[in-house]
Amino acid sequence: MIKKVGILTSGGDAPGMNAAIRAVVRTSIYNNLEVYGIYDGYRGLYEGKIERLFRKSVSERLMRGGTFLGTARLPEFSNPEIREVAIENLNEYGIDALVTIGGDGTFRGALALDKMGIKCVGIPGTIDNDINGTDYTIGFDTAMNTVIDAIDKLRDTSSSHRRCSIIEVMGRNCGAIAIWTGIAVGAEYVASKETGFDIDDIVEVIRQASRFKRHAVVIVTENLTNVDELAKIITEKTPFEARATVLGHVQRGGSPTVRDRVLASTMGVKAVEELLKGNSGCCICEVGNKLVAIPFEEALKMEKDDLMDKYRALKVLW
Ligand code: ADP
C-alpha cells in the first residue's frame, strides 16, 4: 500500500494544471497519504527540489493559470543514470508513488520511471490536445477560448478595413487548436500539419471570399510557413490587404475555463484513486465523457481521427 505521493508538472504548462495539483493534494490527504510537491518537473526531481504539501498549500490555486510547481525540460531524463538519481531523491523522502502532469514527453519519462519500480500515474496536461488516448487534455479548452477571443477581435477590425487576418496559432505537431477554433470563428481557411499547406488553394479561397465578404480569416499552425510572407502573397494576389498576427504564448496563459477546471479536478481525484487501487504505468484519459486509466504505451500510440471530419465541416461552412 502506498503511503507518500509525489506530484510534478512537466513539459509545456497549461491552464488547469494548478487545479489538477490541488485535486491530487486534497485527494491524497483525504485518503491519509502524505503528499510532496516536486518543483520544475523532472529537473527538480533530479535536483531534489521536493517539499511536503498540505491542504493550505493549494488554497487559491484552482482558478490560476500556469503551474505553481513550475515546469522545466530535462532531455537527459531519458538516460537511466539520471533517473537513478531521481529515484534516490524519492527514496530519501520515502515517496513511493508519483503523479505526473504533462504531455507525451512527460508520459515517456513516467513510463521509464515506472519500469524502474516507481509507481507512476499520468494526467494529460497540454494545450495541444495531442495525446491520442484521451478526448481532451487539460488546457485545450482554455487555449481555444483565448484564441477565439483574439480572432473575434481581429475580425471586428479586419471587416471594418476589408482585410484578411492571418493568425498563427500553436500546434506544430497537432492542428487541433487550429481546426476547432477555425470552426468556432467561421474561418475561411485553416492550414495545419493534418490539412497540409497549399498556397494556390488559399489564394483561390480568399479570392472567392472577397467577392461577397468584407473580411477573411486564415488560421495557420506555427512552423508551417512564414505568416508575414503569406500575408504579402495574399495582398498581392487577392483584393484583400492581409495582416499576420502571431498569438504565441498568450495561448498558454489565463484562468482555466469551467471545462478545464472540472476535467483537471476529476482527473486528479482519479489519479490518486488508481494508485490506491495498486494501478500504475497508466494515464487518466477522458473517453466518451468517462474517465478511464489507460496504460501509457497504449495511450501514446492510439490514433485520434476526429480532426479531418471537423476539417470537412469547416470547408463546407465558410
Ligand atoms: P511534454 O510533456 O509537454 O510533451 P516534453 O516533450 O518536453 O513535454 O517532455 C517533458 C520532459 O519529459 C522532458 O524534458 C524530459 O525530461 C522528459 N522526457 C521526454 N521524453 C522522455 C523519454 N523518452 N524518456 C524519459 N524522459 C523523457
PDB file of C-alpha atoms in Angstrom, residues 101-228:
ATOM      1  CA  ILE A 101       1.042  16.060 -15.250  1.00  0.00           C
ATOM      2  CA  GLY A 102       2.123  16.936 -18.795  1.00  0.00           C
ATOM      3  CA  GLY A 103       2.227  15.848 -22.402  1.00  0.00           C
ATOM      4  CA  ASP A 104       3.549  12.822 -24.226  1.00  0.00           C
ATOM      5  CA  GLY A 105       7.196  13.530 -23.286  1.00  0.00           C
ATOM      6  CA  THR A 106       6.184  13.668 -19.628  1.00  0.00           C
ATOM      7  CA  PHE A 107       4.407  10.329 -20.030  1.00  0.00           C
ATOM      8  CA  ARG A 108       7.502   8.753 -21.608  1.00  0.00           C
ATOM      9  CA  GLY A 109       9.508   9.899 -18.583  1.00  0.00           C
ATOM     10  CA  ALA A 110       6.856   8.484 -16.216  1.00  0.00           C
ATOM     11  CA  LEU A 111       6.782   5.186 -18.085  1.00  0.00           C
ATOM     12  CA  ALA A 112      10.571   4.915 -17.801  1.00  0.00           C
ATOM     13  CA  LEU A 113      10.380   5.592 -14.028  1.00  0.00           C
ATOM     14  CA  ASP A 114       7.518   3.125 -13.613  1.00  0.00           C
ATOM     15  CA  LYS A 115       9.630   0.426 -15.254  1.00  0.00           C
ATOM     16  CA  MET A 116      12.321   1.150 -12.638  1.00  0.00           C
ATOM     17  CA  GLY A 117       9.875   0.478  -9.798  1.00  0.00           C
ATOM     18  CA  ILE A 118       8.312   3.886  -9.003  1.00  0.00           C
ATOM     19  CA  LYS A 119       4.541   3.696  -9.351  1.00  0.00           C
ATOM     20  CA  CYS A 120       3.511   6.432 -11.795  1.00  0.00           C
ATOM     21  CA  VAL A 121       0.154   7.673 -12.987  1.00  0.00           C
ATOM     22  CA  GLY A 122      -0.064  10.449 -15.601  1.00  0.00           C
ATOM     23  CA  ILE A 123      -2.564  13.241 -16.130  1.00  0.00           C
ATOM     24  CA  PRO A 124      -2.724  14.764 -19.628  1.00  0.00           C
ATOM     25  CA  GLY A 125      -1.978  18.485 -19.363  1.00  0.00           C
ATOM     26  CA  THR A 126      -1.193  20.216 -22.648  1.00  0.00           C
ATOM     27  CA  ILE A 127      -2.995  22.876 -24.653  1.00  0.00           C
ATOM     28  CA  ASP A 128      -2.382  20.972 -27.906  1.00  0.00           C
ATOM     29  CA  ASN A 129      -4.814  18.079 -27.250  1.00  0.00           C
ATOM     30  CA  ASP A 130      -2.233  15.806 -28.845  1.00  0.00           C
ATOM     31  CA  ILE A 131      -2.480  12.787 -26.537  1.00  0.00           C
ATOM     32  CA  ASN A 132      -4.464  10.338 -28.556  1.00  0.00           C
ATOM     33  CA  GLY A 133      -5.788   8.156 -25.724  1.00  0.00           C
ATOM     34  CA  THR A 134      -7.885  10.994 -24.306  1.00  0.00           C
ATOM     35  CA  ASP A 135     -10.635  13.004 -25.983  1.00  0.00           C
ATOM     36  CA  TYR A 136      -9.489  16.133 -24.111  1.00  0.00           C
ATOM     37  CA  THR A 137      -6.299  17.255 -22.431  1.00  0.00           C
ATOM     38  CA  ILE A 138      -6.258  19.834 -19.627  1.00  0.00           C
ATOM     39  CA  GLY A 139      -5.730  23.333 -21.041  1.00  0.00           C
ATOM     40  CA  PHE A 140      -7.062  22.700 -24.552  1.00  0.00           C
ATOM     41  CA  ASP A 141     -10.440  24.315 -23.900  1.00  0.00           C
ATOM     42  CA  THR A 142      -8.966  27.399 -22.225  1.00  0.00           C
ATOM     43  CA  ALA A 143      -6.396  27.868 -25.002  1.00  0.00           C
ATOM     44  CA  MET A 144      -9.114  27.654 -27.650  1.00  0.00           C
ATOM     45  CA  ASN A 145     -11.213  30.220 -25.828  1.00  0.00           C
ATOM     46  CA  THR A 146      -8.201  32.541 -25.743  1.00  0.00           C
ATOM     47  CA  VAL A 147      -7.718  32.041 -29.483  1.00  0.00           C
ATOM     48  CA  ILE A 148     -11.346  32.724 -30.443  1.00  0.00           C
ATOM     49  CA  ASP A 149     -11.426  35.795 -28.223  1.00  0.00           C
ATOM     50  CA  ALA A 150      -8.398  37.182 -30.119  1.00  0.00           C
ATOM     51  CA  ILE A 151      -9.764  36.227 -33.548  1.00  0.00           C
ATOM     52  CA  ASP A 152     -13.200  37.730 -32.844  1.00  0.00           C
ATOM     53  CA  LYS A 153     -11.439  40.995 -32.004  1.00  0.00           C
ATOM     54  CA  LEU A 154      -9.272  40.842 -35.121  1.00  0.00           C
ATOM     55  CA  ARG A 155     -12.364  40.184 -37.209  1.00  0.00           C
ATOM     56  CA  ASP A 156     -14.029  43.367 -35.911  1.00  0.00           C
ATOM     57  CA  THR A 157     -11.166  45.483 -37.160  1.00  0.00           C
ATOM     58  CA  SER A 158     -10.423  43.484 -40.332  1.00  0.00           C
ATOM     59  CA  SER A 159     -14.020  43.696 -41.528  1.00  0.00           C
ATOM     60  CA  SER A 160     -14.015  47.483 -40.936  1.00  0.00           C
ATOM     61  CA  HIS A 161     -10.928  47.750 -43.165  1.00  0.00           C
ATOM     62  CA  ARG A 162     -11.723  44.951 -45.663  1.00  0.00           C
ATOM     63  CA  ARG A 163      -8.734  42.948 -44.565  1.00  0.00           C
ATOM     64  CA  CYS A 164      -7.682  39.347 -44.419  1.00  0.00           C
ATOM     65  CA  SER A 165      -6.400  38.338 -40.971  1.00  0.00           C
ATOM     66  CA  ILE A 166      -3.836  35.589 -40.846  1.00  0.00           C
ATOM     67  CA  ILE A 167      -3.489  34.163 -37.352  1.00  0.00           C
ATOM     68  CA  GLU A 168      -0.679  31.850 -36.341  1.00  0.00           C
ATOM     69  CA  VAL A 169      -1.713  29.537 -33.503  1.00  0.00           C
ATOM     70  CA  MET A 170       0.167  26.872 -31.530  1.00  0.00           C
ATOM     71  CA  GLY A 171       0.165  23.207 -32.516  1.00  0.00           C
ATOM     72  CA  ARG A 172       3.224  22.316 -34.584  1.00  0.00           C
ATOM     73  CA  ASN A 173       2.542  18.594 -34.045  1.00  0.00           C
ATOM     74  CA  CYS A 174      -1.223  18.663 -33.833  1.00  0.00           C
ATOM     75  CA  GLY A 175      -3.666  21.007 -35.559  1.00  0.00           C
ATOM     76  CA  ALA A 176      -6.497  20.552 -33.045  1.00  0.00           C
ATOM     77  CA  ILE A 177      -6.432  24.173 -31.817  1.00  0.00           C
ATOM     78  CA  ALA A 178      -6.395  25.467 -35.415  1.00  0.00           C
ATOM     79  CA  ILE A 179      -9.181  23.237 -36.715  1.00  0.00           C
ATOM     80  CA  TRP A 180     -11.510  23.516 -33.710  1.00  0.00           C
ATOM     81  CA  THR A 181     -11.147  27.294 -33.474  1.00  0.00           C
ATOM     82  CA  GLY A 182     -11.467  27.542 -37.260  1.00  0.00           C
ATOM     83  CA  ILE A 183     -14.972  26.109 -36.956  1.00  0.00           C
ATOM     84  CA  ALA A 184     -15.715  28.247 -33.893  1.00  0.00           C
ATOM     85  CA  VAL A 185     -14.870  31.541 -35.632  1.00  0.00           C
ATOM     86  CA  GLY A 186     -16.058  30.589 -39.121  1.00  0.00           C
ATOM     87  CA  ALA A 187     -12.561  30.839 -40.609  1.00  0.00           C
ATOM     88  CA  GLU A 188     -12.231  30.953 -44.378  1.00  0.00           C
ATOM     89  CA  TYR A 189      -9.151  28.747 -44.298  1.00  0.00           C
ATOM     90  CA  VAL A 190      -7.166  26.584 -41.862  1.00  0.00           C
ATOM     91  CA  ALA A 191      -3.753  25.107 -42.543  1.00  0.00           C
ATOM     92  CA  SER A 192      -2.111  22.600 -40.182  1.00  0.00           C
ATOM     93  CA  LYS A 193       0.062  19.512 -40.264  1.00  0.00           C
ATOM     94  CA  GLU A 194      -3.023  17.367 -40.946  1.00  0.00           C
ATOM     95  CA  THR A 195      -4.606  19.527 -43.642  1.00  0.00           C
ATOM     96  CA  GLY A 196      -1.375  20.436 -45.424  1.00  0.00           C
ATOM     97  CA  PHE A 197      -0.436  23.831 -46.806  1.00  0.00           C
ATOM     98  CA  ASP A 198      -1.352  24.727 -50.382  1.00  0.00           C
ATOM     99  CA  ILE A 199      -0.749  28.372 -51.263  1.00  0.00           C
ATOM    100  CA  ASP A 200      -2.758  28.260 -54.529  1.00  0.00           C
ATOM    101  CA  ASP A 201      -5.742  26.823 -52.683  1.00  0.00           C
ATOM    102  CA  ILE A 202      -5.541  29.559 -50.007  1.00  0.00           C
ATOM    103  CA  VAL A 203      -5.350  32.311 -52.643  1.00  0.00           C
ATOM    104  CA  GLU A 204      -8.314  30.841 -54.534  1.00  0.00           C
ATOM    105  CA  VAL A 205     -10.499  30.616 -51.376  1.00  0.00           C
ATOM    106  CA  ILE A 206      -9.623  34.179 -50.322  1.00  0.00           C
ATOM    107  CA  ARG A 207     -10.327  35.489 -53.843  1.00  0.00           C
ATOM    108  CA  GLN A 208     -13.743  33.853 -53.754  1.00  0.00           C
ATOM    109  CA  ALA A 209     -14.412  35.225 -50.273  1.00  0.00           C
ATOM    110  CA  SER A 210     -13.500  38.738 -51.392  1.00  0.00           C
ATOM    111  CA  ARG A 211     -16.456  38.714 -53.826  1.00  0.00           C
ATOM    112  CA  PHE A 212     -19.035  38.754 -51.061  1.00  0.00           C
ATOM    113  CA  LYS A 213     -17.241  39.279 -47.731  1.00  0.00           C
ATOM    114  CA  ARG A 214     -15.618  42.265 -46.068  1.00  0.00           C
ATOM    115  CA  HIS A 215     -13.073  40.112 -44.235  1.00  0.00           C
ATOM    116  CA  ALA A 216     -11.364  36.754 -44.309  1.00  0.00           C
ATOM    117  CA  VAL A 217      -9.743  34.744 -41.531  1.00  0.00           C
ATOM    118  CA  VAL A 218      -6.892  32.322 -42.195  1.00  0.00           C
ATOM    119  CA  ILE A 219      -5.587  30.228 -39.284  1.00  0.00           C
ATOM    120  CA  VAL A 220      -2.167  28.620 -39.628  1.00  0.00           C
ATOM    121  CA  THR A 221      -0.286  26.487 -37.100  1.00  0.00           C
ATOM    122  CA  GLU A 222       3.205  27.530 -36.054  1.00  0.00           C
ATOM    123  CA  ASN A 223       6.190  26.302 -38.084  1.00  0.00           C
ATOM    124  CA  LEU A 224       4.097  25.604 -41.186  1.00  0.00           C
ATOM    125  CA  THR A 225       5.049  28.762 -43.076  1.00  0.00           C
ATOM    126  CA  ASN A 226       6.199  32.330 -42.576  1.00  0.00           C
ATOM    127  CA  VAL A 227       2.901  34.154 -41.932  1.00  0.00           C
ATOM    128  CA  ASP A 228       4.306  37.578 -42.921  1.00  0.00           C
TER     129      ASP A 228
END
